[in-house]
mmCIF file with all atom_site columns, C-alpha atoms in Angstrom:
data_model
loop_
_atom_site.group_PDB
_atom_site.id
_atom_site.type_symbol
_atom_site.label_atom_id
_atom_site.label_alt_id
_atom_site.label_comp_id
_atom_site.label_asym_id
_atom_site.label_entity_id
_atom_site.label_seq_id
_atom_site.pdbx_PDB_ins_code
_atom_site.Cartn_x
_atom_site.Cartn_y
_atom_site.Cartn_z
_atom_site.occupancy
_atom_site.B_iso_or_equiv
_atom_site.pdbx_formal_charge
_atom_site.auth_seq_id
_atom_site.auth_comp_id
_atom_site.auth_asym_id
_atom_site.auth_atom_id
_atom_site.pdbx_PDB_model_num
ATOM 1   C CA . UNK A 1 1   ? 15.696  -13.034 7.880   1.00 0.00 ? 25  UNK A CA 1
ATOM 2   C CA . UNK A 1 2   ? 13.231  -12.240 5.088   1.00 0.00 ? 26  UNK A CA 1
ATOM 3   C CA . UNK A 1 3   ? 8.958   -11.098 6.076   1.00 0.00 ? 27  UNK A CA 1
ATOM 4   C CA . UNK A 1 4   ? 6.417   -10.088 3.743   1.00 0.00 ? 28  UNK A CA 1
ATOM 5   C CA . UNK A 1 5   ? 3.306   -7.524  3.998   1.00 0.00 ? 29  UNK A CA 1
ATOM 6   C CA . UNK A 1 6   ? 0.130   -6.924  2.837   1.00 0.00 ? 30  UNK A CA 1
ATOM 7   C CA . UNK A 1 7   ? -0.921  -3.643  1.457   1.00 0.00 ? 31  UNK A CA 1
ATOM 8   C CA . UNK A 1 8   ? -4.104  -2.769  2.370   1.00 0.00 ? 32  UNK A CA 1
ATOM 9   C CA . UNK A 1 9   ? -7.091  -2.812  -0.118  1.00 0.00 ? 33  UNK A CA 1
ATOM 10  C CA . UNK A 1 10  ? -8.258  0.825   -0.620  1.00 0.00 ? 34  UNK A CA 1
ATOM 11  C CA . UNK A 1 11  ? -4.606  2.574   0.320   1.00 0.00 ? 35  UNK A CA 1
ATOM 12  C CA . UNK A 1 12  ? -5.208  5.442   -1.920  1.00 0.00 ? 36  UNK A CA 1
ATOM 13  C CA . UNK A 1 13  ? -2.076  6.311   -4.177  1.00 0.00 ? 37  UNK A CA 1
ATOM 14  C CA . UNK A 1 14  ? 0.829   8.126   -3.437  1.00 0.00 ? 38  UNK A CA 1
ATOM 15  C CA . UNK A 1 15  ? 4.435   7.907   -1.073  1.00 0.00 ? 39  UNK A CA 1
ATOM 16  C CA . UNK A 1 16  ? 4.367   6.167   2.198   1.00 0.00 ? 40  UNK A CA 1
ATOM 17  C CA . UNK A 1 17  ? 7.065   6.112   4.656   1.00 0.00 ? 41  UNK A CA 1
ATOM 18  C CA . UNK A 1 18  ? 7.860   2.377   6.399   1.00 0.00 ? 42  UNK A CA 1
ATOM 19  C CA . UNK A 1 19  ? 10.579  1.811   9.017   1.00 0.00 ? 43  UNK A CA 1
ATOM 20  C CA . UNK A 1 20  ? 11.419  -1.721  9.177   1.00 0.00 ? 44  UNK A CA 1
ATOM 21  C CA . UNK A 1 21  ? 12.768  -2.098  12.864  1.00 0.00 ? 45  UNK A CA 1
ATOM 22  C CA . UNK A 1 22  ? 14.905  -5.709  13.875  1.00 0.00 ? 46  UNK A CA 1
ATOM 23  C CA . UNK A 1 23  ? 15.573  -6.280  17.762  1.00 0.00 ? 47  UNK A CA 1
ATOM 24  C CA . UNK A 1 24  ? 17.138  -9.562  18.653  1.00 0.00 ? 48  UNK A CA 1
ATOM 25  C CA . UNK A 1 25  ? 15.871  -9.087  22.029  1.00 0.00 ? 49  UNK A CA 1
ATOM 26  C CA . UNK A 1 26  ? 12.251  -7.668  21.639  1.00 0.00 ? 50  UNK A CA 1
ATOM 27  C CA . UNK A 1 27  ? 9.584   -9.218  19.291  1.00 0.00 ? 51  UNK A CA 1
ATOM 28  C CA . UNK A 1 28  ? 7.389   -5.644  18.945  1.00 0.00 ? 52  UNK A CA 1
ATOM 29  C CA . UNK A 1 29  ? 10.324  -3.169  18.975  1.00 0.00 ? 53  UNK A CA 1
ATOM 30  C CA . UNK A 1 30  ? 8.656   0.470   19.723  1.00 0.00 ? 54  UNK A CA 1
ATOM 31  C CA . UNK A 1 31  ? 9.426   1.943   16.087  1.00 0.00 ? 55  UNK A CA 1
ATOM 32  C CA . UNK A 1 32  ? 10.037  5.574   17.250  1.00 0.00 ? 56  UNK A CA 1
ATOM 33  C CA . UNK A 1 33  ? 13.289  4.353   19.496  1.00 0.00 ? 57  UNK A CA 1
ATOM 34  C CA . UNK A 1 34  ? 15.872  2.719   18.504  1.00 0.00 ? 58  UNK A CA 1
ATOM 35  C CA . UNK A 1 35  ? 19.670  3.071   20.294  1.00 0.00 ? 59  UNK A CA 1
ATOM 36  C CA . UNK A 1 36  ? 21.719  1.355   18.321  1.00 0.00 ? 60  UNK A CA 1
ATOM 37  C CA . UNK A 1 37  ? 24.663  1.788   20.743  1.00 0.00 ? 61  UNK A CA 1
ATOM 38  C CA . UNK A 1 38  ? 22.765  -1.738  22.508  1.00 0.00 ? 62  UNK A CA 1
ATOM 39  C CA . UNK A 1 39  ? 23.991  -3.503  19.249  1.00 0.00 ? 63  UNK A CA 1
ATOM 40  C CA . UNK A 1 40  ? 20.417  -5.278  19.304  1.00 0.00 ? 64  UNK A CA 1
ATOM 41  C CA . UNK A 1 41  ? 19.332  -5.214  15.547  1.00 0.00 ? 65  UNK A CA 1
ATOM 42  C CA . UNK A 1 42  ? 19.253  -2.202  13.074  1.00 0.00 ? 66  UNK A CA 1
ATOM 43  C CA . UNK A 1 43  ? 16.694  -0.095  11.854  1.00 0.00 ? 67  UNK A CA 1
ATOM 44  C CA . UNK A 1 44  ? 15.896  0.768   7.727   1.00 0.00 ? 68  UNK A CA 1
ATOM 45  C CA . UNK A 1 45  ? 13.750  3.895   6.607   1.00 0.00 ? 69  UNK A CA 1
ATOM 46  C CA . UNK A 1 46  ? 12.165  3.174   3.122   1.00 0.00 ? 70  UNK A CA 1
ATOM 47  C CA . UNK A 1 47  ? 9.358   5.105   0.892   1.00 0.00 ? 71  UNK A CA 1
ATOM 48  C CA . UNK A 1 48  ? 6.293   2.496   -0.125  1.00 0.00 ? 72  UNK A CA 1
ATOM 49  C CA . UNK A 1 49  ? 4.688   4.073   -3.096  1.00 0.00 ? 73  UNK A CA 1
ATOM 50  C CA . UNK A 1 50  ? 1.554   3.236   -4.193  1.00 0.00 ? 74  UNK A CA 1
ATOM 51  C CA . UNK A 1 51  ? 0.631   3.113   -7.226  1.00 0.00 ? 75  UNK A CA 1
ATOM 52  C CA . UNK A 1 52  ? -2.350  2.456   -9.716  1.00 0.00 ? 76  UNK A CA 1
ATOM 53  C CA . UNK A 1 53  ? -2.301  -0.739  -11.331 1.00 0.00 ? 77  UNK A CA 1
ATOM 54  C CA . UNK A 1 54  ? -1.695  -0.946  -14.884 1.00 0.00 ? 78  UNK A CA 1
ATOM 55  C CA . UNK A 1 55  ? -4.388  -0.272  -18.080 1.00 0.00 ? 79  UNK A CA 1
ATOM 56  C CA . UNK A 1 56  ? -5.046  -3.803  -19.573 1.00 0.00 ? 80  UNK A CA 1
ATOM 57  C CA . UNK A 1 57  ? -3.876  -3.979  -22.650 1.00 0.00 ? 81  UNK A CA 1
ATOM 58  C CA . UNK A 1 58  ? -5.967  -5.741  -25.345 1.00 0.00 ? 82  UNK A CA 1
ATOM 59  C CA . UNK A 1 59  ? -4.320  -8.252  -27.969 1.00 0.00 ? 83  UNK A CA 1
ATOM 60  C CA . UNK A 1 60  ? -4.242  -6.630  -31.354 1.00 0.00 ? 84  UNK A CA 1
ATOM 61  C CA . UNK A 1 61  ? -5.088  -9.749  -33.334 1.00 0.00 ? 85  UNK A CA 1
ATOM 62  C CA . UNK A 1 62  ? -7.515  -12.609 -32.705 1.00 0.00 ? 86  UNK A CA 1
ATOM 63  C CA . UNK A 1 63  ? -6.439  -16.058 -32.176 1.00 0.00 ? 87  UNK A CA 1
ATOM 64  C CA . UNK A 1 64  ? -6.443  -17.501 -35.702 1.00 0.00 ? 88  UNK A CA 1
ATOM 65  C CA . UNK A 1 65  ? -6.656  -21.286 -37.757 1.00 0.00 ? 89  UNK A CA 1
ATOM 66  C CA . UNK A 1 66  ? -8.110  -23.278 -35.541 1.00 0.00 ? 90  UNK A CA 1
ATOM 67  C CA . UNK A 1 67  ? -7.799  -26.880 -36.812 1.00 0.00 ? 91  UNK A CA 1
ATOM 68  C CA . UNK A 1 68  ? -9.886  -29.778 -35.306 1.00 0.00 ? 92  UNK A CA 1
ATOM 69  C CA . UNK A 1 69  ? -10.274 -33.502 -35.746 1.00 0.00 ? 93  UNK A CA 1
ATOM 70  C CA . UNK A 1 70  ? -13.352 -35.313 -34.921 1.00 0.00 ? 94  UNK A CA 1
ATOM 71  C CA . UNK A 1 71  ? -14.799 -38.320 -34.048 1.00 0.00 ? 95  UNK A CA 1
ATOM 72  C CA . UNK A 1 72  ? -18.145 -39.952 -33.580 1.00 0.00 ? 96  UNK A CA 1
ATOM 73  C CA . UNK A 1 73  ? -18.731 -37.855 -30.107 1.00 0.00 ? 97  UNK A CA 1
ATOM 74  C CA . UNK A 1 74  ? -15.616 -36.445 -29.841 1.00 0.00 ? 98  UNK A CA 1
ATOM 75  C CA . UNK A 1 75  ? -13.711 -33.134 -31.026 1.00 0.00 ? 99  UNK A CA 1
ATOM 76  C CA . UNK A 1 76  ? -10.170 -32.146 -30.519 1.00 0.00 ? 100 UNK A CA 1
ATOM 77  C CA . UNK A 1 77  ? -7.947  -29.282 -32.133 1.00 0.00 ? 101 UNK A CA 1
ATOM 78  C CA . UNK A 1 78  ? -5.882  -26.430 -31.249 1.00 0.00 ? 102 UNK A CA 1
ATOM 79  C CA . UNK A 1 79  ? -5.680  -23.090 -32.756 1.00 0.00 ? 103 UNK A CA 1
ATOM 80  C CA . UNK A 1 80  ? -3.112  -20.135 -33.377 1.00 0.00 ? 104 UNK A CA 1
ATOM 81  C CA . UNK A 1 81  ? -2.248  -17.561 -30.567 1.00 0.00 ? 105 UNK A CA 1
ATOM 82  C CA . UNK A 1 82  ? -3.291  -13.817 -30.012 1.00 0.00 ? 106 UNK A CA 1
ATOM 83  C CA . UNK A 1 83  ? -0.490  -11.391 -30.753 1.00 0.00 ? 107 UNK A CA 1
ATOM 84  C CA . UNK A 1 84  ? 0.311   -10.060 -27.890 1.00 0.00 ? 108 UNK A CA 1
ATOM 85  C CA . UNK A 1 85  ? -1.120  -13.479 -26.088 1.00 0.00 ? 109 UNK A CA 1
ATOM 86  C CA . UNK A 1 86  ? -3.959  -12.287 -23.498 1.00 0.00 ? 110 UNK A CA 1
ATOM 87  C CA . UNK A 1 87  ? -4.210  -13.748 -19.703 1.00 0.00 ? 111 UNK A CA 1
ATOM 88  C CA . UNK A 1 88  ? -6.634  -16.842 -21.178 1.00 0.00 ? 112 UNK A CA 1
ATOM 89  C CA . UNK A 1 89  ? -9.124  -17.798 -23.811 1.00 0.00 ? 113 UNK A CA 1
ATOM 90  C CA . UNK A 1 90  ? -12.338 -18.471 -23.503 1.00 0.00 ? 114 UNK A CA 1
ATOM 91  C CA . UNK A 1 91  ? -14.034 -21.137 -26.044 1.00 0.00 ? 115 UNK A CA 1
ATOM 92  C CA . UNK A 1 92  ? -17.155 -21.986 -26.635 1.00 0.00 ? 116 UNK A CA 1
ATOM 93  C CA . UNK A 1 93  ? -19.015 -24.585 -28.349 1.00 0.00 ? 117 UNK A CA 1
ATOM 94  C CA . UNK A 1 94  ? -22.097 -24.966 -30.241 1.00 0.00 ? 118 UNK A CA 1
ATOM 95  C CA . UNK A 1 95  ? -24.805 -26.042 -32.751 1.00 0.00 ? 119 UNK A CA 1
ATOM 96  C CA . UNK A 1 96  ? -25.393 -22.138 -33.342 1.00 0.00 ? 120 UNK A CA 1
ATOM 97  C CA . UNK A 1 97  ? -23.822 -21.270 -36.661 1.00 0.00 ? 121 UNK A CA 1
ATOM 98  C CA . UNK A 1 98  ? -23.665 -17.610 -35.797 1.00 0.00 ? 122 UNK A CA 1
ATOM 99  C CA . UNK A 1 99  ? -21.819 -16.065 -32.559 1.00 0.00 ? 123 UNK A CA 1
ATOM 100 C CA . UNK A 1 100 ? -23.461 -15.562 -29.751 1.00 0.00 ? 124 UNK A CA 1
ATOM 101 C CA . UNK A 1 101 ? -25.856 -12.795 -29.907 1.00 0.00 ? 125 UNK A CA 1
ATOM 102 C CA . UNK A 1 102 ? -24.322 -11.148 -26.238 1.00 0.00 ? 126 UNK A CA 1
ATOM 103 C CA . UNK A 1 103 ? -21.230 -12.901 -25.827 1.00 0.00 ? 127 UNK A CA 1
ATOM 104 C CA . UNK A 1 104 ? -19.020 -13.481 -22.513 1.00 0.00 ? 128 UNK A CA 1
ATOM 105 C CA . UNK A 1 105 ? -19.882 -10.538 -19.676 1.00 0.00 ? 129 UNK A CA 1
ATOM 106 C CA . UNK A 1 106 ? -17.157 -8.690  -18.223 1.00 0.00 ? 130 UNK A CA 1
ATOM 107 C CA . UNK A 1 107 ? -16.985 -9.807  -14.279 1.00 0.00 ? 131 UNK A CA 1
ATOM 108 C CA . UNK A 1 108 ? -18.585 -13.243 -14.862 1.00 0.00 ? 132 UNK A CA 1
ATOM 109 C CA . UNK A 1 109 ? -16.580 -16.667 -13.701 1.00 0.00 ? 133 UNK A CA 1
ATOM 110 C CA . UNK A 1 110 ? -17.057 -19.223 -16.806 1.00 0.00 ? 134 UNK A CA 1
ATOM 111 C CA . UNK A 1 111 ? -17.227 -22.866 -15.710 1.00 0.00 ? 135 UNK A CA 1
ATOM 112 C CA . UNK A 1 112 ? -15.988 -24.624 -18.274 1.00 0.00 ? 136 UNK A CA 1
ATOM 113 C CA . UNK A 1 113 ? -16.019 -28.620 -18.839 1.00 0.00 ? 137 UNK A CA 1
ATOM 114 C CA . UNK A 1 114 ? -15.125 -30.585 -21.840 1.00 0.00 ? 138 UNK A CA 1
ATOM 115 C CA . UNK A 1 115 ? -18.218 -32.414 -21.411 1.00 0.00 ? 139 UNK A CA 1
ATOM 116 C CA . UNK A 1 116 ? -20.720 -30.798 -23.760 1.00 0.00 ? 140 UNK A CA 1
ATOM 117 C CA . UNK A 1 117 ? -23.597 -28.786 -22.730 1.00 0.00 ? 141 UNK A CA 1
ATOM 118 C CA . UNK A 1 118 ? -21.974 -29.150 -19.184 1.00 0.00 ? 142 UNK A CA 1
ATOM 119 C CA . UNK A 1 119 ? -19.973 -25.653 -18.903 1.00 0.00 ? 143 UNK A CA 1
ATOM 120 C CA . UNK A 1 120 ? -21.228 -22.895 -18.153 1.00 0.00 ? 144 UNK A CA 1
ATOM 121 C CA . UNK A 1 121 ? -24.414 -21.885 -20.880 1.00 0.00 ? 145 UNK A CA 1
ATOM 122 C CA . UNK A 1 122 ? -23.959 -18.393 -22.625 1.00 0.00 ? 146 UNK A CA 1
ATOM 123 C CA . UNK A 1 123 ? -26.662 -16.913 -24.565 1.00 0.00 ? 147 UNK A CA 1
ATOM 124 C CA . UNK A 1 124 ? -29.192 -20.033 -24.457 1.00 0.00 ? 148 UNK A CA 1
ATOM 125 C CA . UNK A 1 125 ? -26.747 -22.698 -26.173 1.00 0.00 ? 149 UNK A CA 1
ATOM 126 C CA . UNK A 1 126 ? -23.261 -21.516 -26.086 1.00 0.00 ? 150 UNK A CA 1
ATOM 127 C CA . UNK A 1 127 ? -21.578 -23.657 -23.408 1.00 0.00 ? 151 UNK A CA 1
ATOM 128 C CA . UNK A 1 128 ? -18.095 -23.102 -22.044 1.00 0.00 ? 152 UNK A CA 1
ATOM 129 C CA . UNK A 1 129 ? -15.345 -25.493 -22.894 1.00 0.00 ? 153 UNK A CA 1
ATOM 130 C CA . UNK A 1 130 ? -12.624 -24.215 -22.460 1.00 0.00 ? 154 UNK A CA 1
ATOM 131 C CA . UNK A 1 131 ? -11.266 -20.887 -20.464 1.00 0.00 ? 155 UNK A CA 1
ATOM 132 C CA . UNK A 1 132 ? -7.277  -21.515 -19.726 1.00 0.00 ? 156 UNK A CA 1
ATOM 133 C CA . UNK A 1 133 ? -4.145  -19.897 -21.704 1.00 0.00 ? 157 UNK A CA 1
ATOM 134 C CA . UNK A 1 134 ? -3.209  -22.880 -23.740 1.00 0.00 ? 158 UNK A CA 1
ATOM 135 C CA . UNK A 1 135 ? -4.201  -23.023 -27.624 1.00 0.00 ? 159 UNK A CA 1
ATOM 136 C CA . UNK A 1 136 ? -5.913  -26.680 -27.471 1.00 0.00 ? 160 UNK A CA 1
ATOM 137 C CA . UNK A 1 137 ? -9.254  -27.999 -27.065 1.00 0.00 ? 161 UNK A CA 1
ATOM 138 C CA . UNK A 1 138 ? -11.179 -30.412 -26.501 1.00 0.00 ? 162 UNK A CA 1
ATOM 139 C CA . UNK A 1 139 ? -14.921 -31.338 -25.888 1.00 0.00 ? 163 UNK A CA 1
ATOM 140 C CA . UNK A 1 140 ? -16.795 -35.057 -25.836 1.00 0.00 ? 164 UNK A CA 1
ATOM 141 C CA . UNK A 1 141 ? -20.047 -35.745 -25.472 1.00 0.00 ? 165 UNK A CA 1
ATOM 142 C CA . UNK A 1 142 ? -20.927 -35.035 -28.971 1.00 0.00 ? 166 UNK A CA 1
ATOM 143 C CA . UNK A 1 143 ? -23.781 -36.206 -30.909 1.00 0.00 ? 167 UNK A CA 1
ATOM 144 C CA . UNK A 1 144 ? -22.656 -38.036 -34.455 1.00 0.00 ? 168 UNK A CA 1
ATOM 145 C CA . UNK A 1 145 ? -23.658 -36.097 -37.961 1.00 0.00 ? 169 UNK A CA 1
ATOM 146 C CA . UNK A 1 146 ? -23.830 -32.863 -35.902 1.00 0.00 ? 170 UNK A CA 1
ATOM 147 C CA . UNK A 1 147 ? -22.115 -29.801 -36.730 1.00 0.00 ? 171 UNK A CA 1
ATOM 148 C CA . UNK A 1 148 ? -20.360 -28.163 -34.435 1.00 0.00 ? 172 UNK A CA 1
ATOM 149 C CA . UNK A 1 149 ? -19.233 -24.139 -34.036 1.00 0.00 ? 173 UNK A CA 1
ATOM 150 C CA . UNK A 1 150 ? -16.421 -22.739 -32.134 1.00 0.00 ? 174 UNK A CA 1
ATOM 151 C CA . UNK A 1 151 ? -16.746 -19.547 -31.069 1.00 0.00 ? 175 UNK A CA 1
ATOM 152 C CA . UNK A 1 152 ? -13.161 -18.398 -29.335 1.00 0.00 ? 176 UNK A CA 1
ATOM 153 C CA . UNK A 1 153 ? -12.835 -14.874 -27.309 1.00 0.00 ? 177 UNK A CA 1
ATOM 154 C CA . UNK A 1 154 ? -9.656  -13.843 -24.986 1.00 0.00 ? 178 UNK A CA 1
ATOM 155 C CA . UNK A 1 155 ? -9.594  -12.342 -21.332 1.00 0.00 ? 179 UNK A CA 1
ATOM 156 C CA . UNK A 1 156 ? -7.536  -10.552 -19.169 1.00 0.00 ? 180 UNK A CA 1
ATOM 157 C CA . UNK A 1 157 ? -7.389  -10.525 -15.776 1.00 0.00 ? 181 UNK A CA 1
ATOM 158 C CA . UNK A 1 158 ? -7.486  -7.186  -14.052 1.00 0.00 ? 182 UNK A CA 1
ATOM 159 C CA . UNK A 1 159 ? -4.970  -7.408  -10.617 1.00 0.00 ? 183 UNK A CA 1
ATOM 160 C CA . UNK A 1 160 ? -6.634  -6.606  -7.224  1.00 0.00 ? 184 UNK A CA 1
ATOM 161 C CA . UNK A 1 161 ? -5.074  -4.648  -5.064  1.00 0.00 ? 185 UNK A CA 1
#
């Protein structure tokens, strides 16, 4: 027989006591007694601790050589992993030849589409392409003699619990 539970959101840290209780013959068992000379189940004492999640820990290199081949309206490539790799990466595409002047925001959800100028829009012309935890890319809907700017950040995800 296997069960699961769900810690509750807000259970401040520290040891908690659990007793897991099986009766064959009752389906809510009363916790505080249990005679186990019926021979109806068993009962288990264990210690729940709860504990802070842990600190994120931030790549200590950027993702590197990117490589792309275009098309007429089309632009595909792939680039070189963070070291350590982060949760996902976040890329973004534009005419802009410098980076975007705020950047992704902590807390937002990116939509990203590899349609161009449909993802999300960051900093007035920065548009999401791409926000998953592979190294490739790519993004259509492109105009012909355009250039094109990648602009390429990493994210972690912080656990709930």
């Amino acid at each position: 027989y296997s069960s699961s539970f769900t810690v509750p959101g807000g259970t401040s840290n520290g040891n908690y006591r659990m007793r897991i209780l099986a009766d064959w013959y009752d389906s809510v068992p009363d916790p505080c007694f249990f005679d186990p000379a019926y021979y109806r189940g068993e009962a288990e004492d264990y210690t729940l601790t709860v504990s802070p999640p842990p600190a994120c820990t931030t790549p200590t290199a950027q993702p590197t050589a990117l490589s792309v081949t275009p098309t007429d309206t089309t632009i595909t490539g792939s680039f070189t992993a963070a070291s350590p790799a982060p949760d996902s990466y976040l890329v973004l595409c534009s005419t802009n030849s410098t980076a975007p002047p705020t950047g992704p925001v902590d807390g937002t959800t990116y939509t990203a589409s590899s349609t161009f100028m449909s993802g999300s829009n960051i900093d007035s012309g920065y548009y999401v392409i791409d926000n998953d935890d592979n190294t490739s890319i790519s993004v259509t809907g492109l105009s012909p003699s355009t250039t094109y700017y990648f602009y390429i950040y990493f994210t972690t995800v912080v656990a709930q619990f």
